[in-house]
């Protein structure tokens, strides 16, 4: 694997390979010494053009557990307002000998541009580009679902026949897009539920169902309910009237949570707005994987760094 | 073929094919077409062998960004004029979004004078509708109209005159001097932060969409305003099938509206955005295949009156970056005729007479530009281009003559090639090559007196 830019176009075999390696990495986390020498001497740069402490420290922990040297480059604000272009930043990192670059950027496609530009020869991992993709989040979500369903016998398996309902601001969600492609590639069936204003304008090419009615979706008995974070500022742009109405129609409140089967997996990529898109009872329930998702994120990111940076990078 | 381009040298063009298909010789002398017919001869003339070449009236671009004053790192009036000549143009209308903005008589007259000094084409300035393109109060439209530049086309292009009252007043006011308002139709609220056509692809890529309705709703409003006040409206760079329908309806109703399509909207589609190559970022954005087909059909049935390039040069750094940070716009003068050839000639929708209409006579008429767009007539101005329709070439950096390289066609194979361009009776392009700037400047000085 040369770069990890998107889950769209990722094959089932590639995805399962990465998830299986993540299982190995998760085993490491349970050992007394949580560190592998695999990437000793390699340099990983976390290049973050947006604030995201959670994702950055997850990648940082992953790289350090593989013994890589980690440089955190916070370039908050657009490259234009900062005065330095993405190109100059990339060439600076190349001159410093970065082997891998983990990039978070507000523009859709920025990791792709970085990978294709010739500005830098490093392996590129997309840690979220605009509202396009966030592939490691989808991989950790798939990993979490697979572990919950198959426990110790997850290796080699997909998510065939699993029904996943993703609820919330699909329009602005890179998590939703990456999950769409990855989960369906692994055999799951995805349904999106959102206010009409927060669904993309044309989903005809998406291998998923879409609807507006959360109650009907709950009563359909999905295996997984994934709640997306709702940004308060969306109210000001007239996507919905106010948080109270949003919560009433599209929040996983106690009543709706009570109607789910006890085996239902409840997910949230974090950070949560408790009481808005998800109630505390749901978030803290036995079915909730919110904390597992964080732990699994490190394992999945270790697997991605391992695949990109160990040995001869031209081999996949 | 002689390279002699001396002041008084006549040209004898042998065996050219006119747009109607007839073969003829032409003699150019003293800035006029002196003779048209077979077996012509002229003592002392430079002979141009035009066997297999189509003679078109000099092309007129109603929509060019020359960037000077203010944006000289991406284009100057001289370099943009050279790009125009290489593309077969003998006149360009220079858009007003310079710095300072072309919103006073002083600035438009300066642009006019610099065009005359360059000498490659007639540079006809467009005036801003509002002061500083700010959309707040009318610029001195009358002063620009009566200046030496004789401005007749007014546009805030790059910005929409979105205030309906201001648009109404502008439409009314320009009637005093037979002017036209050329509108950049883009509802600003519906296109905040827009990056590409809104649709299935923008949904997948997570890019903020530029919906067709943001163009169509402004065009609908403007044609009704033009009808209400009895004024002329010109619609810049029409890009959607719905816009074509609205304009077709307006024309059937007798509203005085004209419309342009760009070569890139006649050929390219939004799927080019997938690789995030910012050369394909343009405003209005590349649309769907259905929109391209509707524009072509509209051009064929006369709903779309003209082709205009929206030539928009940008420096390398404005495109060598992530998509959101990149500037909108493409250079288009050098490639326009070949792209139109591929889009509507090779598809059988238009013939060469139509090309002469949509790229010469009608744009000159909309812009009320004297000395251009008059066709190939004995006694008419010697403004013409010789085009080899049988040629085929890989369009490359060397095909560009302006300062900027932000062409979407680089490395594409395009049909045809401009072999020669004549402006005011002298050659600006011969043997497919641009004539030197000093030679052309001398011609400009001579013919402008």
XYZ file of C-alpha atoms in Angstrom, chain A residues 73-315:
243
model
C 3.216 20.087 12.563
C 0.200 22.174 13.406
C -0.603 24.475 10.514
C -3.975 25.664 11.646
C -5.882 27.900 9.296
C -5.856 27.671 5.554
C -2.532 27.570 3.789
C -3.519 30.773 2.063
C -4.230 32.738 5.237
C -1.053 31.384 6.746
C 0.892 32.616 3.742
C 2.658 29.324 3.073
C 1.308 27.051 0.406
C 0.667 23.336 0.783
C 3.424 22.867 -1.771
C 6.024 24.719 0.285
C 4.965 22.927 3.454
C 5.242 19.559 1.690
C 8.644 20.359 0.269
C 9.832 21.463 3.695
C 8.772 18.127 5.174
C 10.394 16.273 2.283
C 13.650 18.116 2.923
C 13.481 17.020 6.559
C 13.234 13.411 5.446
C 9.657 12.543 6.381
C 8.844 8.924 5.522
C 5.144 9.244 6.234
C 2.783 12.200 6.409
C -0.523 12.033 8.226
C -2.530 14.956 6.895
C -5.730 16.559 8.168
C -6.887 19.372 5.868
C -10.096 21.390 5.416
C -10.025 20.973 1.615
C -11.420 17.874 -0.037
C -8.641 16.202 -1.993
C -5.657 17.858 -0.286
C -4.124 14.452 0.664
C -4.657 13.290 -2.925
C -2.905 16.397 -4.249
C -0.043 15.819 -1.809
C 0.295 12.186 -2.920
C 0.179 12.938 -6.643
C 2.073 16.226 -6.767
C 5.642 14.998 -6.697
C 6.337 17.575 -3.986
C 7.147 14.835 -1.490
C 7.909 11.142 -1.769
C 6.485 10.085 1.610
C 3.555 7.746 2.161
C 0.436 9.819 2.754
C -2.356 8.945 5.176
C -5.549 10.935 4.953
C -6.618 11.869 8.476
C -9.674 13.709 7.211
C -10.000 15.980 4.154
C -12.802 18.490 4.213
C -16.121 16.698 4.087
C -14.726 14.038 1.764
C -13.152 11.071 3.572
C -11.644 9.954 6.854
C -10.539 6.423 6.018
C -8.897 5.429 9.327
C -12.085 6.365 11.185
C -14.084 4.029 8.940
C -11.487 1.297 9.378
C -11.623 1.583 13.153
C -15.417 1.533 13.000
C -15.392 -1.612 10.858
C -12.793 -3.136 13.156
C -14.951 -2.360 16.183
C -18.085 -3.868 14.634
C -16.211 -6.973 13.523
C -14.707 -7.509 16.974
C -18.055 -7.078 18.693
C -19.701 -9.585 16.355
C -16.934 -12.171 16.135
C -14.852 -11.551 19.271
C -11.643 -13.615 19.109
C -12.528 -15.155 15.740
C -12.680 -11.970 13.725
C -9.605 -12.493 11.519
C -10.350 -12.965 7.837
C -14.007 -12.024 8.193
C -16.011 -9.278 6.530
C -19.258 -7.699 7.671
C -21.577 -9.617 5.375
C -25.252 -9.032 6.069
C -24.670 -6.565 8.912
C -27.162 -3.675 8.871
C -25.713 -0.289 9.827
C -27.836 2.841 10.290
C -25.851 6.096 10.260
C -27.729 9.080 11.690
C -27.064 12.807 11.535
C -25.173 15.358 9.471
C -24.330 13.139 6.515
C -23.867 16.163 4.245
C -20.838 17.476 6.123
C -19.518 14.115 7.323
C -16.326 12.586 5.999
C -16.912 9.765 8.493
C -20.207 8.904 6.803
C -18.624 8.856 3.342
C -15.685 6.674 4.338
C -17.965 4.307 6.205
C -20.324 4.077 3.231
C -17.631 2.724 0.938
C -15.787 0.555 3.445
C -18.781 -1.060 5.153
C -20.494 -1.879 1.850
C -17.240 -3.289 0.444
C -17.134 -5.550 3.499
C -20.705 -6.715 2.808
C -22.692 -4.570 5.229
C -25.923 -2.786 4.331
C -25.877 0.956 5.123
C -28.847 3.263 5.745
C -28.499 7.011 6.274
C -31.045 8.909 8.361
C -30.940 12.709 8.488
C -32.980 15.855 8.048
C -33.425 16.444 4.281
C -31.168 19.500 4.550
C -28.301 17.405 5.906
C -28.337 14.700 3.246
C -26.169 15.267 0.152
C -28.059 16.710 -2.775
C -27.648 13.642 -5.007
C -26.964 10.208 -3.460
C -28.011 8.256 -6.537
C -24.526 6.777 -6.865
C -24.310 5.698 -3.230
C -24.846 1.995 -2.466
C -27.065 2.899 0.499
C -30.614 3.695 1.537
C -31.526 7.151 2.779
C -34.466 8.369 4.806
C -35.672 11.020 7.195
C -37.488 8.944 9.810
C -35.335 7.828 12.725
C -38.207 6.056 14.471
C -38.857 3.818 11.501
C -35.133 3.128 11.232
C -34.957 2.180 14.924
C -37.955 -0.119 14.588
C -36.324 -1.836 11.610
C -33.896 -3.324 14.149
C -30.455 -2.510 12.760
C -27.391 -4.349 14.040
C -25.498 -1.070 14.386
C -26.627 2.510 15.017
C -23.933 5.109 14.420
C -24.705 8.639 15.591
C -22.788 11.477 13.929
C -21.742 14.623 15.739
C -23.981 17.595 14.999
C -22.262 20.961 14.819
C -24.140 23.686 16.626
C -23.261 26.247 13.945
C -25.365 24.368 11.387
C -28.384 25.965 13.030
C -27.237 29.383 11.919
C -27.068 28.248 8.300
C -30.715 27.162 8.425
C -30.072 23.438 8.166
C -32.457 22.935 11.105
C -34.333 25.291 13.421
C -32.622 24.608 16.758
C -30.975 21.891 18.811
C -34.167 21.034 20.693
C -36.037 20.209 17.509
C -33.056 18.332 16.113
C -32.753 16.261 19.245
C -36.464 15.483 19.283
C -36.551 14.206 15.701
C -33.048 12.857 15.062
C -31.455 12.269 18.470
C -30.896 8.831 19.998
C -32.728 9.670 23.195
C -33.550 7.296 26.045
C -36.913 6.313 24.582
C -35.517 5.388 21.187
C -32.525 3.685 22.758
C -34.946 1.598 24.837
C -36.590 0.316 21.687
C -33.326 -1.070 20.301
C -32.505 -4.735 20.800
C -29.982 -5.226 23.626
C -27.488 -6.606 21.127
C -27.522 -3.441 19.035
C -24.114 -1.804 18.746
C -24.249 1.968 19.430
C -21.387 3.945 17.924
C -20.222 7.563 17.839
C -16.974 8.856 16.329
C -16.656 11.483 19.081
C -16.580 14.016 20.441
C -20.205 13.579 21.537
C -22.808 16.218 22.234
C -24.558 14.396 25.057
C -28.228 15.234 25.136
C -28.211 16.453 21.537
C -27.545 13.620 19.115
C -27.112 10.958 21.800
C -28.360 10.563 25.367
C -26.006 9.705 28.191
C -27.852 6.454 28.795
C -27.185 5.365 25.217
C -23.592 6.586 25.207
C -22.721 4.823 28.443
C -24.670 1.613 27.780
C -23.237 -1.858 27.369
C -24.050 -1.647 23.677
C -21.985 1.509 23.272
C -18.548 1.144 21.681
C -17.495 4.758 22.082
C -14.420 3.999 24.214
C -13.554 0.832 22.273
C -13.542 2.943 19.121
C -10.843 5.155 20.633
C -8.690 2.184 21.644
C -9.220 0.448 18.319
C -8.283 3.647 16.513
C -4.705 3.266 17.710
C -4.542 -0.371 16.521
C -5.964 0.458 13.102
C -3.601 3.402 12.659
C -0.659 1.204 13.661
C -1.740 -1.219 10.942
C -1.971 1.570 8.381
C 1.450 2.985 9.274
C 2.910 -0.511 9.203
C 1.501 -1.233 5.738
C 2.695 2.078 4.333
C 6.090 2.442 5.944
C 7.624 -0.916 6.787
C 10.099 -2.443 4.376
C 10.029 -1.550 0.721
C 7.148 0.859 0.332
C 6.671 0.013 -3.319
C 5.465 -3.450 -2.255
